[in-house]
Amino acid sequence: MNDLREILRTQRTRAKRTRDQVGAAVGLSGASIAAFEQGRMIPQPDTAERLDEHFKTGDQIQRAAREAREDARPTWLRPWTEHEQRATMLRCFEHSLIPGLLQTEAYTRALLASGRLPGEVIDRTTQVRRERQAATIDRPNPPMLSALICEVALSYGPVDVMKEQLEHLIEVSRRPQVQILVVPRAAGLHPGLQGAFVLATLPARGRAVYLDDQLRGRSVTDGADVDELERSWEIVRGLALPVSLSQDLIMKAVNNHD
């Protein structure tokens, strides 16, 4: 990431441009250019390409941005993101949060801020999450995503943040590759309450699971463990409301946040 910061600062100084001027040239704000130069954010691929074009640096900024994105991912997360990007289907369960791939940036930031993390950590983690979304559900030919969300997760969060987040859920649920199902409070106890997880179906019938905790997540590929979590998925799936009723419940939650 130091290389990227240095490249951007050097090229801007050499061109005798302000951050606002560079931002205007590539369709961003001067604040975004400052965030790139300070290492708080990493340019998305299309932005890095426009910066290379602006500074006439070939693909230097694009290569540096790719390296910075790789460095920004925690080591323990990398095996899972590789599975995530190869998956043909992702099935996730969350009991008290909105699943990461469906989070808005404001929701992610509010969640991370609740842990009183430094601003730099919040910026970096938020960007990694955005890039995971871009590489999965927002990519061309995305995997099928089936998300089970407990009803309580629809009510946790600041009112303004949750209203935007819930509206985002409604919007995303209209995509043909996305299915969002709500597990009502009336479902009572079920195995999903033991912890959130994601099941990835991989090419050539491969499978992997991601388990998260307070410190870090881990990937699981052992067949018996995957079988057990698939069984938990099916049990919880049977307790969830159908798609249309789930959308109605999410919309009701949106209205409750007015």
Coordinates of C-alpha atoms in Angstrom, one line a residue:
M1 CA 0.0 0.0 0.0
N2 CA 3.0 2.3 0.6
D3 CA 3.9 2.0 -3.1
L4 CA 0.4 3.0 -4.1
R5 CA 0.4 6.1 -1.8
E6 CA 3.8 7.1 -3.0
I7 CA 2.9 6.7 -6.7
L8 CA -0.2 8.8 -6.4
R9 CA 1.4 11.6 -4.4
T10 CA 4.4 11.7 -6.7
Q11 CA 2.3 11.7 -9.9
R12 CA 0.0 14.5 -8.6
T13 CA 3.0 16.6 -7.5
R14 CA 4.7 16.1 -10.8
A15 CA 1.6 17.1 -12.6
K16 CA 1.2 20.1 -10.3
R17 CA -2.5 19.3 -9.6
T18 CA -4.5 19.6 -6.5
R19 CA -6.5 16.7 -5.1
D20 CA -9.7 18.4 -6.2
Q21 CA -8.4 18.8 -9.7
V22 CA -7.3 15.1 -9.9
G23 CA -10.6 14.1 -8.4
A24 CA -12.6 16.1 -10.9
A25 CA -10.6 14.6 -13.8
V26 CA -11.5 11.0 -12.8
G27 CA -15.0 11.6 -11.5
L28 CA -14.3 11.6 -7.8
S29 CA -14.0 14.2 -4.9
G30 CA -10.8 15.6 -3.7
A31 CA -11.5 13.8 -0.4
S32 CA -11.4 10.5 -2.2
I33 CA -8.0 11.3 -3.7
A34 CA -6.8 12.3 -0.2
A35 CA -8.0 8.9 1.1
F36 CA -6.1 7.1 -1.6
E37 CA -2.9 9.0 -0.9
Q38 CA -3.2 8.4 2.9
G39 CA -3.9 4.7 2.5
R40 CA -7.4 4.9 4.0
M41 CA -9.0 3.7 0.7
I42 CA -7.8 1.8 -2.3
P43 CA -9.0 2.8 -5.8
Q44 CA -11.5 0.4 -7.4
P45 CA -10.2 -1.2 -10.7
D46 CA -12.1 1.2 -12.9
T47 CA -10.9 4.2 -10.9
A48 CA -7.3 3.0 -10.9
E49 CA -7.6 2.7 -14.7
R50 CA -8.8 6.3 -15.0
L51 CA -6.0 7.5 -12.8
D52 CA -3.4 5.7 -15.0
E53 CA -5.0 7.3 -18.0
H54 CA -4.9 10.7 -16.4
F55 CA -1.3 10.5 -15.3
K56 CA -0.2 8.5 -18.4
T57 CA 1.3 5.9 -16.2
G58 CA 0.4 2.8 -18.2
D59 CA -0.9 0.3 -15.7
Q60 CA 1.3 1.2 -12.8
I61 CA -1.5 2.5 -10.6
Q62 CA -3.7 -0.5 -11.5
R63 CA -1.0 -2.9 -10.5
A64 CA -0.2 -1.1 -7.3
A65 CA -4.0 -1.0 -6.4
R66 CA -4.3 -4.7 -7.0
E67 CA -1.4 -5.4 -4.7
A68 CA -2.8 -3.0 -2.1
R69 CA -6.2 -4.8 -2.2
E70 CA -4.5 -8.1 -1.7
D71 CA -2.5 -6.8 1.3
A72 CA -5.7 -5.3 2.8
R73 CA -7.3 -8.7 3.1
P74 CA -6.4 -10.4 6.4
T75 CA -4.4 -13.5 5.9
W76 CA -7.1 -15.7 7.6
L77 CA -9.7 -14.3 5.2
R78 CA -7.9 -15.0 1.9
P79 CA -8.8 -18.7 1.6
W80 CA -12.5 -18.0 2.0
T81 CA -12.5 -15.1 -0.5
E82 CA -11.0 -17.4 -3.0
H83 CA -13.8 -19.9 -2.4
E84 CA -16.3 -17.0 -2.5
Q85 CA -15.2 -15.8 -5.9
R86 CA -15.3 -19.3 -7.4
A87 CA -18.7 -20.3 -5.9
T88 CA -21.7 -21.1 -8.1
M89 CA -24.0 -20.8 -5.1
L90 CA -23.7 -19.2 -1.7
R91 CA -26.1 -20.0 1.2
C92 CA -25.6 -17.8 4.3
F93 CA -27.3 -17.6 7.6
E94 CA -27.2 -14.7 10.1
H95 CA -29.1 -14.6 13.4
S96 CA -28.6 -11.0 14.4
L97 CA -26.8 -9.1 11.6
I98 CA -27.4 -8.4 7.9
P99 CA -25.1 -10.8 5.9
G100 CA -21.9 -9.1 4.8
L101 CA -22.5 -9.5 1.1
L102 CA -25.9 -7.7 1.5
Q103 CA -24.7 -4.8 3.7
T104 CA -24.7 -1.2 2.7
E105 CA -21.6 0.8 3.4
A106 CA -23.3 2.9 6.1
Y107 CA -24.4 -0.3 7.9
T108 CA -20.9 -1.8 7.7
R109 CA -19.4 1.4 9.1
A110 CA -22.0 1.6 11.9
L111 CA -21.4 -2.0 12.8
L112 CA -17.6 -1.5 12.9
A113 CA -17.9 1.8 14.7
S114 CA -19.9 0.1 17.5
G115 CA -16.7 -1.8 18.3
R116 CA -14.8 1.5 18.7
L117 CA -12.3 0.5 16.1
P118 CA -9.8 3.1 14.7
G119 CA -11.0 5.0 11.6
E120 CA -8.3 3.5 9.5
V121 CA -9.4 -0.1 10.4
I122 CA -13.0 0.8 9.6
D123 CA -12.1 2.3 6.2
R124 CA -10.0 -0.7 5.3
T125 CA -12.5 -3.4 6.5
T126 CA -15.3 -1.5 4.7
Q127 CA -13.4 -1.5 1.5
V128 CA -12.6 -5.2 1.7
R129 CA -16.2 -5.9 2.2
R130 CA -17.2 -3.8 -0.8
E131 CA -14.7 -5.6 -3.0
R132 CA -16.1 -8.9 -1.9
Q133 CA -19.5 -7.8 -2.9
A134 CA -18.1 -6.6 -6.3
A135 CA -16.4 -10.0 -6.8
T136 CA -19.5 -12.0 -6.0
I137 CA -23.1 -10.8 -6.2
D138 CA -22.2 -7.7 -8.2
R139 CA -20.0 -9.4 -10.8
P140 CA -21.2 -10.5 -14.3
N141 CA -22.8 -14.0 -14.0
P142 CA -23.0 -13.9 -10.2
P143 CA -23.5 -17.0 -8.0
M144 CA -26.9 -17.8 -6.7
L145 CA -27.2 -16.2 -3.2
S146 CA -29.7 -17.6 -0.7
A147 CA -29.7 -15.7 2.6
L148 CA -31.5 -16.7 5.8
I149 CA -31.9 -13.8 8.1
C150 CA -33.5 -13.9 11.6
E151 CA -36.2 -11.3 12.0
V152 CA -34.4 -9.7 14.9
A153 CA -31.6 -8.6 12.6
L154 CA -34.1 -6.3 10.8
S155 CA -34.4 -4.1 13.9
Y156 CA -30.8 -3.7 15.1
G157 CA -29.1 -0.4 14.1
P158 CA -29.6 3.4 13.9
V159 CA -32.9 4.3 12.4
D160 CA -31.5 6.2 9.3
V161 CA -28.9 3.5 8.6
M162 CA -31.4 0.6 9.0
K163 CA -34.0 2.3 6.7
E164 CA -31.4 2.5 3.9
Q165 CA -30.2 -1.0 4.7
L166 CA -33.7 -2.6 4.6
E167 CA -34.6 -0.8 1.4
H168 CA -31.3 -2.2 -0.1
L169 CA -32.4 -5.7 0.9
I170 CA -35.7 -5.2 -0.9
E171 CA -33.9 -3.9 -4.0
V172 CA -31.3 -6.7 -4.0
S173 CA -34.0 -9.4 -3.4
R174 CA -35.5 -8.5 -6.8
R175 CA -32.4 -9.8 -8.6
P176 CA -33.0 -13.2 -10.1
Q177 CA -29.9 -14.6 -8.5
V178 CA -30.7 -13.5 -5.0
Q179 CA -33.2 -15.0 -2.5
I180 CA -33.7 -13.5 0.9
L181 CA -35.7 -15.4 3.5
V182 CA -36.6 -14.2 7.0
V183 CA -36.8 -16.6 9.9
P184 CA -39.6 -15.2 12.1
R185 CA -39.2 -14.8 15.9
A186 CA -42.0 -17.4 16.3
A187 CA -39.6 -20.0 14.9
G188 CA -38.2 -20.4 18.4
L189 CA -35.0 -22.3 19.1
H190 CA -33.1 -23.7 16.1
P191 CA -29.5 -24.9 15.3
G192 CA -28.7 -21.7 13.5
L193 CA -28.7 -19.7 16.8
Q194 CA -25.3 -21.4 17.6
G195 CA -23.6 -19.2 15.0
A196 CA -23.6 -17.6 11.6
F197 CA -22.2 -19.5 8.7
V198 CA -21.9 -19.4 4.9
L199 CA -22.0 -22.5 2.6
A200 CA -20.3 -22.3 -0.8
T201 CA -21.0 -24.6 -3.6
L202 CA -17.9 -24.8 -5.8
P203 CA -17.3 -26.0 -9.3
A204 CA -16.9 -29.8 -9.8
R205 CA -19.1 -30.4 -6.8
G206 CA -16.7 -28.9 -4.3
R207 CA -18.0 -27.4 -1.0
A208 CA -16.6 -25.1 1.6
V209 CA -18.0 -23.3 4.7
Y210 CA -17.1 -20.1 6.4
L211 CA -17.5 -19.7 10.1
D212 CA -17.2 -16.3 11.9
D213 CA -16.5 -15.3 15.4
Q214 CA -15.5 -12.3 17.5
L215 CA -11.9 -12.4 16.4
R216 CA -11.7 -13.9 12.9
G217 CA -13.3 -16.3 10.5
R218 CA -12.1 -19.6 9.2
S219 CA -12.8 -21.8 6.2
V220 CA -13.9 -25.4 6.7
T221 CA -13.8 -28.1 3.9
D222 CA -14.0 -31.3 5.9
G223 CA -16.8 -33.3 4.5
A224 CA -18.4 -34.3 7.8
D225 CA -18.4 -30.7 9.1
V226 CA -19.9 -29.4 5.9
D227 CA -22.6 -32.1 6.0
E228 CA -23.5 -31.1 9.5
L229 CA -23.8 -27.4 8.6
E230 CA -25.9 -28.3 5.5
R231 CA -28.2 -30.2 7.8
S232 CA -28.5 -27.1 10.0
W233 CA -29.1 -25.0 6.9
E234 CA -32.0 -27.2 5.8
I235 CA -33.6 -27.2 9.3
V236 CA -33.5 -23.4 9.5
R237 CA -34.6 -23.1 5.8
G238 CA -37.7 -25.0 6.7
L239 CA -38.6 -22.5 9.5
A240 CA -38.2 -19.4 7.2
L241 CA -41.0 -17.5 5.6
P242 CA -41.6 -17.8 1.8
V243 CA -39.9 -15.2 -0.4
S244 CA -43.1 -13.0 -0.8
L245 CA -43.9 -13.0 2.9
S246 CA -40.2 -12.3 3.8
Q247 CA -40.3 -9.3 1.5
D248 CA -43.6 -8.1 3.2
L249 CA -41.9 -8.4 6.6
I250 CA -38.8 -6.5 5.4
M251 CA -41.1 -3.8 4.0
K252 CA -43.0 -3.6 7.3
A253 CA -39.6 -3.1 9.0
V254 CA -38.8 -0.3 6.6
N255 CA -42.0 1.4 7.5
N256 CA -41.3 1.0 11.2
H257 CA -38.1 3.1 10.6
D258 CA -39.9 6.1 9.1

